[in-house]
PDB file of C-alpha atoms in Angstrom:
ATOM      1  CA  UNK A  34       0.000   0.000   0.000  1.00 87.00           C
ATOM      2  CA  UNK A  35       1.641   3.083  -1.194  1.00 93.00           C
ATOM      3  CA  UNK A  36       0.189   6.742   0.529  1.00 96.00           C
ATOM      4  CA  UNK A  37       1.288   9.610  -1.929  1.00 97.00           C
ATOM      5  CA  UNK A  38       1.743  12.637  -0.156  1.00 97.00           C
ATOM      6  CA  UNK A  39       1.762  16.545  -1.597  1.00 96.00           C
ATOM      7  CA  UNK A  40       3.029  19.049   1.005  1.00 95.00           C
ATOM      8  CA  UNK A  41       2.641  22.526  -0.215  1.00 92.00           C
ATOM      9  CA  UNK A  42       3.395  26.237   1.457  1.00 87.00           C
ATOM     10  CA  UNK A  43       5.287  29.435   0.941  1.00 81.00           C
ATOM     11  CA  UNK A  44       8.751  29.861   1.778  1.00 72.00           C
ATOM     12  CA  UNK A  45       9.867  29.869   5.513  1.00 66.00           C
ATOM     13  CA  UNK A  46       6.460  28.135   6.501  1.00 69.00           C
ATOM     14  CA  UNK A  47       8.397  25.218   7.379  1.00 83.00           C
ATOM     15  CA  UNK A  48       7.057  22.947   4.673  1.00 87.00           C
ATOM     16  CA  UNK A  49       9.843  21.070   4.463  1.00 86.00           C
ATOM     17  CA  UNK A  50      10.288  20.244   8.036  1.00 92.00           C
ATOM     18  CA  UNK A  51       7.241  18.277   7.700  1.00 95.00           C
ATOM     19  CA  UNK A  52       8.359  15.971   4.788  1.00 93.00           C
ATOM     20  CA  UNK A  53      11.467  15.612   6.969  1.00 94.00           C
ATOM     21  CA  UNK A  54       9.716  14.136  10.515  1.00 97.00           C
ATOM     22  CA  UNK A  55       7.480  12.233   8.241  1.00 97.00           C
ATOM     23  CA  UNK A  56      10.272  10.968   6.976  1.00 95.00           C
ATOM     24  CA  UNK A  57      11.641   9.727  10.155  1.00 97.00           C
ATOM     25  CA  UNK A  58       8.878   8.309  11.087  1.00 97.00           C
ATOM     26  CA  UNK A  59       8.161   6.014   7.987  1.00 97.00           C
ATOM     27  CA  UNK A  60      11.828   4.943   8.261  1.00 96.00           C
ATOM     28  CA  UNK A  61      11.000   3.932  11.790  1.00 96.00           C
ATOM     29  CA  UNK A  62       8.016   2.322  10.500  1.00 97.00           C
ATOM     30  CA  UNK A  63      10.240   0.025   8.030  1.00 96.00           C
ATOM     31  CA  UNK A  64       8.611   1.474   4.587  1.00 97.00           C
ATOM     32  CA  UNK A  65      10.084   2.831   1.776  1.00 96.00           C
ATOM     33  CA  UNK A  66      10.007   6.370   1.081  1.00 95.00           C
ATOM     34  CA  UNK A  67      10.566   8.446  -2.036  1.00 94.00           C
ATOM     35  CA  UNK A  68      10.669  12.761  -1.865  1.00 90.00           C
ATOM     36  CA  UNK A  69      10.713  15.149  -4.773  1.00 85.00           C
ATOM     37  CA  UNK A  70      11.016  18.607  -4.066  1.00 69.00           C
ATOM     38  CA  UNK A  71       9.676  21.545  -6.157  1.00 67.00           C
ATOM     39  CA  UNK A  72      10.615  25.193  -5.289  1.00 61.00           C
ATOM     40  CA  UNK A  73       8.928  27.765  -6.835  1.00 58.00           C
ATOM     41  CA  UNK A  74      10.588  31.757  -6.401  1.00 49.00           C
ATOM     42  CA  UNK A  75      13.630  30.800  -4.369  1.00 46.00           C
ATOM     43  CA  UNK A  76      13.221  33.586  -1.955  1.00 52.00           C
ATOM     44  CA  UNK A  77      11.138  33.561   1.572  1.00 55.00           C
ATOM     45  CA  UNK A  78       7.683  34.116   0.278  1.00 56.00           C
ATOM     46  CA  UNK A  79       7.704  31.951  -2.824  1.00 68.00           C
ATOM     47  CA  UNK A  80       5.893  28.880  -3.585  1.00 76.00           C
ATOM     48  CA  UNK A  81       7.446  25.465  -2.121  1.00 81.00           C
ATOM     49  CA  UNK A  82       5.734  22.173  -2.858  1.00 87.00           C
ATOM     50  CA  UNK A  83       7.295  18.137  -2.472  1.00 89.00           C
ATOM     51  CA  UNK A  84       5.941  15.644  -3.351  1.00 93.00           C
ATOM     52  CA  UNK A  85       6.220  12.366  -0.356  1.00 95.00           C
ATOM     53  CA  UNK A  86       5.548   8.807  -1.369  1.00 97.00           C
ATOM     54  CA  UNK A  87       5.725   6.181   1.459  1.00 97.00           C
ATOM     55  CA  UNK A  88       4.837   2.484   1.063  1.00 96.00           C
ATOM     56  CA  UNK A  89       4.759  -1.169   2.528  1.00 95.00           C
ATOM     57  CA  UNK A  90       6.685  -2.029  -1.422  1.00 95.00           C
ATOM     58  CA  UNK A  91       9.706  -0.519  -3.405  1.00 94.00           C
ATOM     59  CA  UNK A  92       8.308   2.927  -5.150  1.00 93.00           C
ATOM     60  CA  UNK A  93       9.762   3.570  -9.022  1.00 89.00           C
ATOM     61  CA  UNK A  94       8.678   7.181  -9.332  1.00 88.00           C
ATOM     62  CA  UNK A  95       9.326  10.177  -6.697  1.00 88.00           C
ATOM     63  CA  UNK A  96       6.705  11.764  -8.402  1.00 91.00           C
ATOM     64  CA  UNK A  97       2.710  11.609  -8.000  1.00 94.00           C
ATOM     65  CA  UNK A  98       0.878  11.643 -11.099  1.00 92.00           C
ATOM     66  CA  UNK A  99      -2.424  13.896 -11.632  1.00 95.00           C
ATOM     67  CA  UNK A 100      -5.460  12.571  -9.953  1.00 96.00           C
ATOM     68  CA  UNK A 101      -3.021  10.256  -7.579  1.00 96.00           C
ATOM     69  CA  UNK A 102      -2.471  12.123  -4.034  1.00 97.00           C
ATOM     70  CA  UNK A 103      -4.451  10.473  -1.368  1.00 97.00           C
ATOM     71  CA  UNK A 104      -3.619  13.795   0.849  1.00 98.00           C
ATOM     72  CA  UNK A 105      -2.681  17.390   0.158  1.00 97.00           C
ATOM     73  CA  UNK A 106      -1.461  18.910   3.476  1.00 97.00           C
ATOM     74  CA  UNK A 107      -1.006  22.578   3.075  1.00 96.00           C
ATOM     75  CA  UNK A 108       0.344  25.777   5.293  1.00 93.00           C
ATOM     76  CA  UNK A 109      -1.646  27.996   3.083  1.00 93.00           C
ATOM     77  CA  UNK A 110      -5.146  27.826   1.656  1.00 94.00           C
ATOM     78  CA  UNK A 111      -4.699  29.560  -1.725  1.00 93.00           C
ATOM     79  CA  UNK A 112      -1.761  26.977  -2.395  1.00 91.00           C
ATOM     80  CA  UNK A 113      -3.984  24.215  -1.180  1.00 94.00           C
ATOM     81  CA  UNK A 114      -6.185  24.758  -4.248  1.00 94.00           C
ATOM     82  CA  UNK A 115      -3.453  25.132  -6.693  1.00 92.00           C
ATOM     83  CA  UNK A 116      -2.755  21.272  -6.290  1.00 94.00           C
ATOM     84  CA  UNK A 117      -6.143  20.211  -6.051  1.00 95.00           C
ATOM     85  CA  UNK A 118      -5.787  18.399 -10.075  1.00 95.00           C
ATOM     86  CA  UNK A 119      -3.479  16.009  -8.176  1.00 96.00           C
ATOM     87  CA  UNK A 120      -5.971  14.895  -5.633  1.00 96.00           C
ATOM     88  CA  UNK A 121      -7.439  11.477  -5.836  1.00 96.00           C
ATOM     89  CA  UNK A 122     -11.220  11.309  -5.761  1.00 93.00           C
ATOM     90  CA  UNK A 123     -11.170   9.890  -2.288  1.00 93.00           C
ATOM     91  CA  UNK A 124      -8.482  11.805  -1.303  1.00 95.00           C
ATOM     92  CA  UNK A 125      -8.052  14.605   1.977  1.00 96.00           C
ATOM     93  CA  UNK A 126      -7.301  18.180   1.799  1.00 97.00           C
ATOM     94  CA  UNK A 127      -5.687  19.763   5.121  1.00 97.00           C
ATOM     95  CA  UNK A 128      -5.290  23.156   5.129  1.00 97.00           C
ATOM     96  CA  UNK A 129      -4.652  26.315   7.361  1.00 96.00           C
ATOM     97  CA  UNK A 130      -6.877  28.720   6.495  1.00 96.00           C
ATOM     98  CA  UNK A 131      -4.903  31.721   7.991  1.00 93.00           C
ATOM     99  CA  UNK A 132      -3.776  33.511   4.322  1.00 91.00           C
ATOM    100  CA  UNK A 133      -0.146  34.348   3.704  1.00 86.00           C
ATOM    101  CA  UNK A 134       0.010  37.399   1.280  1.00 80.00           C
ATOM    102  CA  UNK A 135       2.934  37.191  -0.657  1.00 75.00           C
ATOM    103  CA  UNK A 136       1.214  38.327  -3.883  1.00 78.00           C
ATOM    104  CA  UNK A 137      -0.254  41.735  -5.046  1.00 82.00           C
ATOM    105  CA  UNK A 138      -3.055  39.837  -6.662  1.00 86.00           C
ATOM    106  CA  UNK A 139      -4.184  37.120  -3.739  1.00 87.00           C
ATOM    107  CA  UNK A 140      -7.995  36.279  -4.143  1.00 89.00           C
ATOM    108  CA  UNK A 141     -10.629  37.019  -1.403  1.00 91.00           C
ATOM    109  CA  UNK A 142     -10.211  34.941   1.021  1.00 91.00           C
ATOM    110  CA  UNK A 143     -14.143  34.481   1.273  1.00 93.00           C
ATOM    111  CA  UNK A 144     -13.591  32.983  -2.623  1.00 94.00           C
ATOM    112  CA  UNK A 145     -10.888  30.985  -1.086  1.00 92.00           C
ATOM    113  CA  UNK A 146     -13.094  29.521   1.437  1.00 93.00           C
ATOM    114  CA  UNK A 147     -16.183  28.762  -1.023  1.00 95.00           C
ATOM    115  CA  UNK A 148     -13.735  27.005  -3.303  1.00 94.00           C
ATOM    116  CA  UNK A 149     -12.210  24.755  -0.177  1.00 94.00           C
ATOM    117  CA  UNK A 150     -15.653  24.303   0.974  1.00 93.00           C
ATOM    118  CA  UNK A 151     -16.674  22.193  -2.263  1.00 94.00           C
ATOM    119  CA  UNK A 152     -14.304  19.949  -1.430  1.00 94.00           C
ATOM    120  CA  UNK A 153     -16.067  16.802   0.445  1.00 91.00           C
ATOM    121  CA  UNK A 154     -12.630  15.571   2.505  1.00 94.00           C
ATOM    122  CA  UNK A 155     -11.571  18.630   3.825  1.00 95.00           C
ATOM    123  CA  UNK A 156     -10.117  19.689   7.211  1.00 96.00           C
ATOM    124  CA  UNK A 157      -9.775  22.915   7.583  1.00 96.00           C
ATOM    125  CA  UNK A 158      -8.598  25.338   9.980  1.00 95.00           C
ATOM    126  CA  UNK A 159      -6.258  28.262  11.711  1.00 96.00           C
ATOM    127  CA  UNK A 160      -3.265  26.540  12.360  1.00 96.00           C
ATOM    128  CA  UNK A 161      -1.379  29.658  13.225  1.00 96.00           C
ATOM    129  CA  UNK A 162      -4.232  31.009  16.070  1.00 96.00           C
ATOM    130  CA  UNK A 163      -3.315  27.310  17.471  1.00 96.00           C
ATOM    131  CA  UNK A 164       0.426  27.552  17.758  1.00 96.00           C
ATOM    132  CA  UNK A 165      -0.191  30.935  19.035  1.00 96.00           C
ATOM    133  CA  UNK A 166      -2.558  29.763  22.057  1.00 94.00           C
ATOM    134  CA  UNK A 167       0.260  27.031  22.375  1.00 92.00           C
ATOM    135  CA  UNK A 168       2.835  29.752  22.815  1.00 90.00           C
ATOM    136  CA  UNK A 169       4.948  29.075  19.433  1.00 90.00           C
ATOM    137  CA  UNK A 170       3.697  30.530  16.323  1.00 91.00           C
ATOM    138  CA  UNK A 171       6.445  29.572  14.476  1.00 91.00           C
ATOM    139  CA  UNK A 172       5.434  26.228  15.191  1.00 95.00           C
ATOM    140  CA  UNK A 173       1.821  26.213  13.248  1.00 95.00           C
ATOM    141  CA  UNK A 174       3.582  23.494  11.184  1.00 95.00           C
ATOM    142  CA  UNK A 175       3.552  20.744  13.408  1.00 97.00           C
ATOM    143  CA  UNK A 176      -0.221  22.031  14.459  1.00 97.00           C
ATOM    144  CA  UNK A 177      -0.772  21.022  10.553  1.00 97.00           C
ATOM    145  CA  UNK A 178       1.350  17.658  11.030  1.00 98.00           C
ATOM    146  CA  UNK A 179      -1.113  16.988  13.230  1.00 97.00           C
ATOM    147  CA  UNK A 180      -3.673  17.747  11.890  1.00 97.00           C
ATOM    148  CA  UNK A 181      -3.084  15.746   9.205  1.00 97.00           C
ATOM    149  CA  UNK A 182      -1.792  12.860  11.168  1.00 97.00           C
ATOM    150  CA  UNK A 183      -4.894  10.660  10.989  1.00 95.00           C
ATOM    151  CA  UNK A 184      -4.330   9.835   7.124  1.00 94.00           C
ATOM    152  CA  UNK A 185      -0.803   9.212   7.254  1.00 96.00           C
ATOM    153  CA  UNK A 186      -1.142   5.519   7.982  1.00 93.00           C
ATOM    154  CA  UNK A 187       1.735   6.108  10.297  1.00 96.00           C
ATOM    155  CA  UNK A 188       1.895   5.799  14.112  1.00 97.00           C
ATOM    156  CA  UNK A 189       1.269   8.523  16.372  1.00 96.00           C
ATOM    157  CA  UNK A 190       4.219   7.461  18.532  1.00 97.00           C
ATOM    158  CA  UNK A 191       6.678   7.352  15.823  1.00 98.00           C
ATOM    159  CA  UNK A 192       5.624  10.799  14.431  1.00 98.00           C
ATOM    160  CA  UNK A 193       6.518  11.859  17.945  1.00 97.00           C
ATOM    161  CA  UNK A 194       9.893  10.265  17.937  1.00 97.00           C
ATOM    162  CA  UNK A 195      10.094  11.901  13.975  1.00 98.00           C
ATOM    163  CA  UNK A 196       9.697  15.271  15.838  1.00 98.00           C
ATOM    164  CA  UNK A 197      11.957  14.789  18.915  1.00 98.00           C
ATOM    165  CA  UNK A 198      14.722  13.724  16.529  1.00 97.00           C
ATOM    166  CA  UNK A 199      14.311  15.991  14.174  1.00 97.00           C
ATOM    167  CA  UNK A 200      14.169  19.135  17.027  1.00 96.00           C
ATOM    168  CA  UNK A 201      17.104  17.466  19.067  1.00 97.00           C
ATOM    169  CA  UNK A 202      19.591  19.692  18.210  1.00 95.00           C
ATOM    170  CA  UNK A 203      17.819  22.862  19.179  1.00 94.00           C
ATOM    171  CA  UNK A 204      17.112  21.517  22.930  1.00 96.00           C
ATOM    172  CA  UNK A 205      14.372  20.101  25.032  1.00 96.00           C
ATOM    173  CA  UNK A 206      12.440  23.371  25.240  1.00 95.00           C
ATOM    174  CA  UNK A 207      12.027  23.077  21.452  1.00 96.00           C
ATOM    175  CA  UNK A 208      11.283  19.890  21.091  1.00 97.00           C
ATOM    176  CA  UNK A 209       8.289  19.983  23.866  1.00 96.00           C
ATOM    177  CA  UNK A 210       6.866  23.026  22.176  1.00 96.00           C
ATOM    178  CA  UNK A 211       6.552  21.397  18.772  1.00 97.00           C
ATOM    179  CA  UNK A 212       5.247  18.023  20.490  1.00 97.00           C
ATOM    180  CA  UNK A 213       2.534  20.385  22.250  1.00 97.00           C
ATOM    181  CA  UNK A 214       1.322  21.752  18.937  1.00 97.00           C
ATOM    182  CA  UNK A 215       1.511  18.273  16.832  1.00 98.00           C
ATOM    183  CA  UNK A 216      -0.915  16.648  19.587  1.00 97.00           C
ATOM    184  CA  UNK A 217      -3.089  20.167  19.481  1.00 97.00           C
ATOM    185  CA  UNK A 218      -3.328  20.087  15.617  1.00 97.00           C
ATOM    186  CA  UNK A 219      -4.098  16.272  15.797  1.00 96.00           C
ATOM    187  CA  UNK A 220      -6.816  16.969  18.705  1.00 95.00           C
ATOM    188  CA  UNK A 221      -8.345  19.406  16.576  1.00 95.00           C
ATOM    189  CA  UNK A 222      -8.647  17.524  13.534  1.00 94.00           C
ATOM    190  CA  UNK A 223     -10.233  14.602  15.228  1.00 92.00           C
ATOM    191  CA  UNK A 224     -12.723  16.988  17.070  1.00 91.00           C
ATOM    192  CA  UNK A 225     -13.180  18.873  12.788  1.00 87.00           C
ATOM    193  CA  UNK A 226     -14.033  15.176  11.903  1.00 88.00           C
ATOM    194  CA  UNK A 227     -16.207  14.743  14.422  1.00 87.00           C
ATOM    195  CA  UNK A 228     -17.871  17.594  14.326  1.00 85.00           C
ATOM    196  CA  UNK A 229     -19.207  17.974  10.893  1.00 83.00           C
ATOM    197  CA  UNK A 230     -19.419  13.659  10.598  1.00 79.00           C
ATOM    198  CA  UNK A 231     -17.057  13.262   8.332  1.00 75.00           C
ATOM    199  CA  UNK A 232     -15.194   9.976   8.078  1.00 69.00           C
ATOM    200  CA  UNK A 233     -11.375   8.980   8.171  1.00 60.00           C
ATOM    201  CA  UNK A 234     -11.753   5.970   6.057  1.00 48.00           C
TER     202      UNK A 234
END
């Protein structure tokens, strides 16, 4: 069973520190793992996307075709909807929904909303307010690794351990923080489910 995986943000949203504790984790887990990553404008602010392909089997392509993600997991909504040709039909959008502006041009965010709305697997919410009640915005990424968490097919403990080794270096203090907001984001996604019926299968 292969999960494909599309991880998409704007520069310094800590995208990429995602795909690396999921990483871990599957590693941990004993499955194979294939990453591709696409930058868009190479500055802070520009478009960063990678594509993350785990599975029980050897994987040929690091690359997930149109119509083939079972799971776009995104740090901005507007960049959310740009990938939405990949998504399978069965397939889960997770989203923040707080906007980052990095364009002169950026859509209502009410438009935004209607579009995400018409999707039927959708969790969607403020990451950023989360990390913020935590007491580490710039940890809103984890709150969306957790969020997320419940369609990864991986274990909750070994995302943990992902996260604790992938923090190590920057000290306990760090490490706790980022835990805190992966089990809030994960809380509130479960609750999101809950909430408006929607099923994780």
């Amino acid at each position: 069973m292969t999960t494909n995986i599309i991880l998409a943000g704007v520069g310094g949203q800590g995208i990429l520190s995602i795909a690396n504790v999921i990483g871990i984790a599957a590693l941990k887990d004993n499955l194979y793992l294939k990453q591709a990553e696409v930058h868009g404008m190479s500055q802070r602010g520009g478009d960063v996307q990678s594509n993350l392909r785990i599975s029980d089997s050897p994987i040929a392509s690091d690359l997930i075709p149109y119509g083939g993600a079972d799971i776009i997991i995104s740090l901005e909504p507007m960049e959310s909807l740009r990938y939405l040709p990949f998504l399978s039909k069965k397939g889960w959008v997770v989203t923040n929904t707080n906007p980052f502006i990095n364009i002169q041009n950026y859509p209502d965010m009410k438009e935004v909303m209607q579009e995400l709305e018409k999707i039927d697997n959708l969790v969607a919410f403020d990451m950023d307010l989360i990390a913020k009640k935590i007491g580490s915005p710039r940890s809103s990424n984890m709150v969306l690794l957790g969020a997320a968490s419940p369609f990864l097919g991986l274990p909750f403990d070994l995302i943990d351990e992902g996260i604790s080794k992938f923090f190590d270096s920057k000290g306990n203090k760090i490490v706790d923080l980022n835990l805190k907001s992966f089990r809030a984001g994960k809380n509130e996604a479960l609750n999101f489910i809950k909430e408006r019926n929607l099923s994780k299968l």
